[in-house]
Amino acid sequence: MFANPLSTPGQAGFGEPAPVKVPAGELGKLLGTRQITVAPGSSLLALVDTPLDH
């Protein structure tokens, strides 16, 4: 399986995705969903990241 994370800041190619080989058993820990909640009357956001394999 392949994933395309962003480069580490300060390294060449920052901001450009690069393929990385990930063992299939680890993929669910690296991928997931993000829930975003907007507080009414505010510009604040609440973020909750949930891995697929939790």
PDB file of C-alpha atoms in Angstrom:
ATOM      1  CA  MET A   1       0.000   0.000   0.000  1.00  0.00           C
ATOM      2  CA  PHE A   2       1.141   3.556  -0.625  1.00  0.00           C
ATOM      3  CA  ALA A   3       0.328   6.810   1.162  1.00  0.00           C
ATOM      4  CA  ASN A   4       1.223  10.361   0.162  1.00  0.00           C
ATOM      5  CA  PRO A   5       2.118  12.361   3.288  1.00  0.00           C
ATOM      6  CA  LEU A   6       3.586  15.854   3.031  1.00  0.00           C
ATOM      7  CA  SER A   7       7.336  16.349   3.369  1.00  0.00           C
ATOM      8  CA  THR A   8       8.827  17.523   6.660  1.00  0.00           C
ATOM      9  CA  PRO A   9       9.092  21.342   6.825  1.00  0.00           C
ATOM     10  CA  GLY A  10      12.566  22.542   5.872  1.00  0.00           C
ATOM     11  CA  GLN A  11      13.243  19.636   3.515  1.00  0.00           C
ATOM     12  CA  ALA A  12      13.445  19.960  -0.248  1.00  0.00           C
ATOM     13  CA  GLY A  13      10.077  19.598  -1.932  1.00  0.00           C
ATOM     14  CA  PHE A  14       8.083  20.808   1.067  1.00  0.00           C
ATOM     15  CA  GLY A  15       4.398  20.858   0.226  1.00  0.00           C
ATOM     16  CA  GLU A  16       4.735  18.278  -2.531  1.00  0.00           C
ATOM     17  CA  PRO A  17       3.324  14.800  -1.769  1.00  0.00           C
ATOM     18  CA  ALA A  18       5.775  11.932  -2.156  1.00  0.00           C
ATOM     19  CA  PRO A  19       4.902   8.211  -2.137  1.00  0.00           C
ATOM     20  CA  VAL A  20       5.829   6.281   0.994  1.00  0.00           C
ATOM     21  CA  LYS A  21       5.536   2.506   1.317  1.00  0.00           C
ATOM     22  CA  VAL A  22       3.502   1.518   4.388  1.00  0.00           C
ATOM     23  CA  PRO A  23       2.957  -2.049   5.613  1.00  0.00           C
ATOM     24  CA  ALA A  24      -0.691  -3.017   5.046  1.00  0.00           C
ATOM     25  CA  GLY A  25      -1.191  -3.739   8.764  1.00  0.00           C
ATOM     26  CA  GLU A  26      -0.158  -0.172   9.663  1.00  0.00           C
ATOM     27  CA  LEU A  27      -2.264   1.673   7.084  1.00  0.00           C
ATOM     28  CA  GLY A  28      -5.410   1.906   9.243  1.00  0.00           C
ATOM     29  CA  LYS A  29      -3.383   3.663  11.968  1.00  0.00           C
ATOM     30  CA  LEU A  30      -2.163   6.309   9.494  1.00  0.00           C
ATOM     31  CA  LEU A  31      -5.451   7.020   7.699  1.00  0.00           C
ATOM     32  CA  GLY A  32      -8.653   8.236   9.262  1.00  0.00           C
ATOM     33  CA  THR A  33     -11.370  10.823   9.401  1.00  0.00           C
ATOM     34  CA  ARG A  34     -11.549  14.345  10.810  1.00  0.00           C
ATOM     35  CA  GLN A  35     -14.664  15.824  12.396  1.00  0.00           C
ATOM     36  CA  ILE A  36     -14.795  19.627  12.400  1.00  0.00           C
ATOM     37  CA  THR A  37     -17.244  21.512  14.606  1.00  0.00           C
ATOM     38  CA  VAL A  38     -17.740  25.269  14.299  1.00  0.00           C
ATOM     39  CA  ALA A  39     -18.670  27.116  17.480  1.00  0.00           C
ATOM     40  CA  PRO A  40     -21.643  29.394  16.655  1.00  0.00           C
ATOM     41  CA  GLY A  41     -20.763  33.098  16.906  1.00  0.00           C
ATOM     42  CA  SER A  42     -17.044  32.324  17.004  1.00  0.00           C
ATOM     43  CA  SER A  43     -14.217  31.666  14.574  1.00  0.00           C
ATOM     44  CA  LEU A  44     -12.998  28.741  16.700  1.00  0.00           C
ATOM     45  CA  LEU A  45     -12.986  25.191  15.320  1.00  0.00           C
ATOM     46  CA  ALA A  46     -12.970  21.929  17.257  1.00  0.00           C
ATOM     47  CA  LEU A  47     -11.095  19.154  15.424  1.00  0.00           C
ATOM     48  CA  VAL A  48     -11.354  15.450  16.280  1.00  0.00           C
ATOM     49  CA  ASP A  49      -9.139  13.023  14.330  1.00  0.00           C
ATOM     50  CA  THR A  50     -10.098   9.343  14.413  1.00  0.00           C
ATOM     51  CA  PRO A  51      -7.867   6.666  12.822  1.00  0.00           C
ATOM     52  CA  LEU A  52      -9.608   3.977  10.770  1.00  0.00           C
ATOM     53  CA  ASP A  53      -8.014   1.279  12.977  1.00  0.00           C
ATOM     54  CA  HIS A  54      -8.728   2.391  16.554  1.00  0.00           C
TER      55      HIS A  54
END
